[in-house]
XYZ file of C-alpha atoms in Angstrom:
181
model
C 0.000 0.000 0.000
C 3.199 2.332 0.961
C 3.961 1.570 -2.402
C 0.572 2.923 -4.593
C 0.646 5.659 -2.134
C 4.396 6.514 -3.373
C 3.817 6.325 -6.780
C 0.282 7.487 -7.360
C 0.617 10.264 -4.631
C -2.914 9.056 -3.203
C -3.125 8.504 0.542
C -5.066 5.765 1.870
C -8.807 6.340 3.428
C -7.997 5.944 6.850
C -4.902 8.674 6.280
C -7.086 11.412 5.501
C -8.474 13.572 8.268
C -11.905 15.177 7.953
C -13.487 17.770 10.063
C -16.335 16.948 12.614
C -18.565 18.979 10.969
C -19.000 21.787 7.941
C -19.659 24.712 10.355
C -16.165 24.612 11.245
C -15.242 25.017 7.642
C -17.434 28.297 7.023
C -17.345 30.137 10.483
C -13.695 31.651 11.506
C -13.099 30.956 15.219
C -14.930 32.872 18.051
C -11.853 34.349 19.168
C -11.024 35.525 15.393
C -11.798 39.086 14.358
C -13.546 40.114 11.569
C -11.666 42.080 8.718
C -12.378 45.630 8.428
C -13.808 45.707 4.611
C -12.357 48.611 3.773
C -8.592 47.838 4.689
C -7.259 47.249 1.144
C -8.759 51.077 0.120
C -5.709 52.788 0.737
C -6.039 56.973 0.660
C -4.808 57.055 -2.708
C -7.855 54.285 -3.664
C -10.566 56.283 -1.960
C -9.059 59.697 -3.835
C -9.219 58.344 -7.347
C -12.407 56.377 -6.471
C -14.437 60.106 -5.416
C -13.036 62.114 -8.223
C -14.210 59.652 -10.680
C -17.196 59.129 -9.375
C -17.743 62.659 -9.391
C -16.969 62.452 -12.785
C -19.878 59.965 -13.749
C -22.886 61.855 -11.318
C -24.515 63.055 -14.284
C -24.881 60.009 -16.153
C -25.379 57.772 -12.774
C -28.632 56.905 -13.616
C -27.777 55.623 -16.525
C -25.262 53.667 -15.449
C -27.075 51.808 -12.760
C -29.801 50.911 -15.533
C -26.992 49.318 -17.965
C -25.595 47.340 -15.214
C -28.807 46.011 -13.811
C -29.773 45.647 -17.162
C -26.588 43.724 -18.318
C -26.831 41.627 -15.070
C -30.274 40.111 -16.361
C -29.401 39.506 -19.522
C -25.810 37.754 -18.732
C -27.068 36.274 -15.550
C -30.568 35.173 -16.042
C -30.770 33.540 -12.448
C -30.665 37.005 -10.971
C -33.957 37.400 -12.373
C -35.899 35.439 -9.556
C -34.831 37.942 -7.161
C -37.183 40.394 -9.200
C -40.162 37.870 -9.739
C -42.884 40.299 -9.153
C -42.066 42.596 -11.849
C -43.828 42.293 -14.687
C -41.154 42.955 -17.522
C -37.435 41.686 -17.185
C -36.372 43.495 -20.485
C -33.768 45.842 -20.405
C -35.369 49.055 -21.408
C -38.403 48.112 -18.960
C -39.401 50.920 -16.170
C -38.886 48.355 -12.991
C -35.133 47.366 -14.631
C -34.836 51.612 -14.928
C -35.796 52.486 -11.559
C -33.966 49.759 -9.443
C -30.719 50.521 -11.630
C -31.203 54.327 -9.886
C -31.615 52.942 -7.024
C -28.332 50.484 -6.788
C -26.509 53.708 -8.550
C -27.810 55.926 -5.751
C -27.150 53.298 -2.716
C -23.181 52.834 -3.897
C -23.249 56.664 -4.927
C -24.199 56.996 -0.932
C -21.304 54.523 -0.386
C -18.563 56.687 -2.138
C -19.571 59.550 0.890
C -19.609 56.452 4.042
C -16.404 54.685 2.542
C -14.420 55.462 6.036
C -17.315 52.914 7.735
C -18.826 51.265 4.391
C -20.105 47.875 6.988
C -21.803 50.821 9.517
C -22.937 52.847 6.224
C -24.785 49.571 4.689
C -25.722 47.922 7.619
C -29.612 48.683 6.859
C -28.798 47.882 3.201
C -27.214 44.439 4.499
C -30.373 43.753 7.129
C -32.829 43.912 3.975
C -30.724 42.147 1.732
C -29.719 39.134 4.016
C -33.203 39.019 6.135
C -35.802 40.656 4.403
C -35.125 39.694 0.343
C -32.796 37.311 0.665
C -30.143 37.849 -1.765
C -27.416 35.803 -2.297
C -24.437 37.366 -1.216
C -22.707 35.986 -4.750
C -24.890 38.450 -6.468
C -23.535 41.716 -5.180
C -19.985 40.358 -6.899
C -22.005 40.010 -10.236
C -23.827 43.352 -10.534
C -20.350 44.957 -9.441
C -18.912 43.332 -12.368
C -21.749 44.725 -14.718
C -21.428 48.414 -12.877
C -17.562 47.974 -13.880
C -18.708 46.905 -17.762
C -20.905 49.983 -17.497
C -18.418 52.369 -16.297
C -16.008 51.023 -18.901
C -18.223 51.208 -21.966
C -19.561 54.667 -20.567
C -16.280 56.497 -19.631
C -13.684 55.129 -21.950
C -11.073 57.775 -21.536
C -11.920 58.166 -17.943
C -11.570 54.443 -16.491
C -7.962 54.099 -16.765
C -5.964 50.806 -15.321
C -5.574 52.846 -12.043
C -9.054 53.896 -11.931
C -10.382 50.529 -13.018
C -8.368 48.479 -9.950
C -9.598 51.477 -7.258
C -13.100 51.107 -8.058
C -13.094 47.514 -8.185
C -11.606 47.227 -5.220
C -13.937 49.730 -3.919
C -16.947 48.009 -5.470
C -15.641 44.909 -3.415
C -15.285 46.286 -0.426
C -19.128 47.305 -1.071
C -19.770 43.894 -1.474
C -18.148 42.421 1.425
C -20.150 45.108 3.814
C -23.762 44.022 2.217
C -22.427 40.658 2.695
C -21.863 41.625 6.229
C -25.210 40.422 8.109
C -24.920 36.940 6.208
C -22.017 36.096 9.051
């Protein structure tokens, strides 16, 4: 058996240690703290991140109706979040007015991104208890916003702005992901 386990690099059954159970697998350890979401937005990050966004305020509405938008279309399963609206399509009024209000929620962000978990903590209750999103999603429409900003501000979303924002969106993310803990 030494032998297979040599040469195949395979470790026999009763060599391979599981854990008691999965919750010790998802849950960090009591004692643990939690990471501060905003850590990796250095000063520099949160400066290029505000004067963009500045930048984009007058087409913001815009912008969070092509990212919803695009979210539906490219991810169709985000769709039975919105069940109860009666048109899906991407020039519809319910896709419209939900894209203002993401655009206006992470436009509140950019001003609350010293305590972005504090900020969104309401956001977070009602998205973890109330609707029930899965925290995956948030990742997925931040993608879209990024497509959005991209198409919509060519010249403007340079490399540097690109990785501030994104890291920005994710640290957005990560605090409405906060009450799923």
């Amino acid at each position: 058996m030494l032998a297979v386990t040599v040469l195949l690099g395979v470790a026999p059954k009763s060599a391979i240690k599981r854990p008691r159970c999965r919750h010790n697998l998802l849950s960090p350890p009591a004692t643990q703290k939690r990471k501060n979401t905003d850590m990796s937005l250095t000063a520099k990050d949160k400066a290029v991140v505000k004067a963009f966004w500045a930048k984009i305020s007058g087409k913001a509405d815009a912008i969070g109706h092509e990212a919803l938008a695009r979210m539906l279309v490219a991810y169709p399963q985000t769709k039975t979040y919105f069940a109860h609206w009666p048109d899906h399509s991407p020039g519809s009024e319910p896709v419209k007015k939900h894209g203002k209000v993401v655009i206006g929620a992470i436009s509140a962000a950019v001003e609350k991104m010293d305590d972005l978990v504090g900020g969104l903590s309401s956001l977070s209750d009602l998205h973890a208890f109330k609707l029930r999103v899965d925290p995956g999603n948030f990742k997925i429409l931040s993608h879209n916003i990024l497509v959005a900003l991209a198409v919509n501000f060519p010249g403007d979303f340079t490399p540097d702005v690109h990785v501030s924002v994104d890291k920005f969106l994710a640290a957005v993310s990560a605090a409405l992901a906060d009450k799923y803990r």
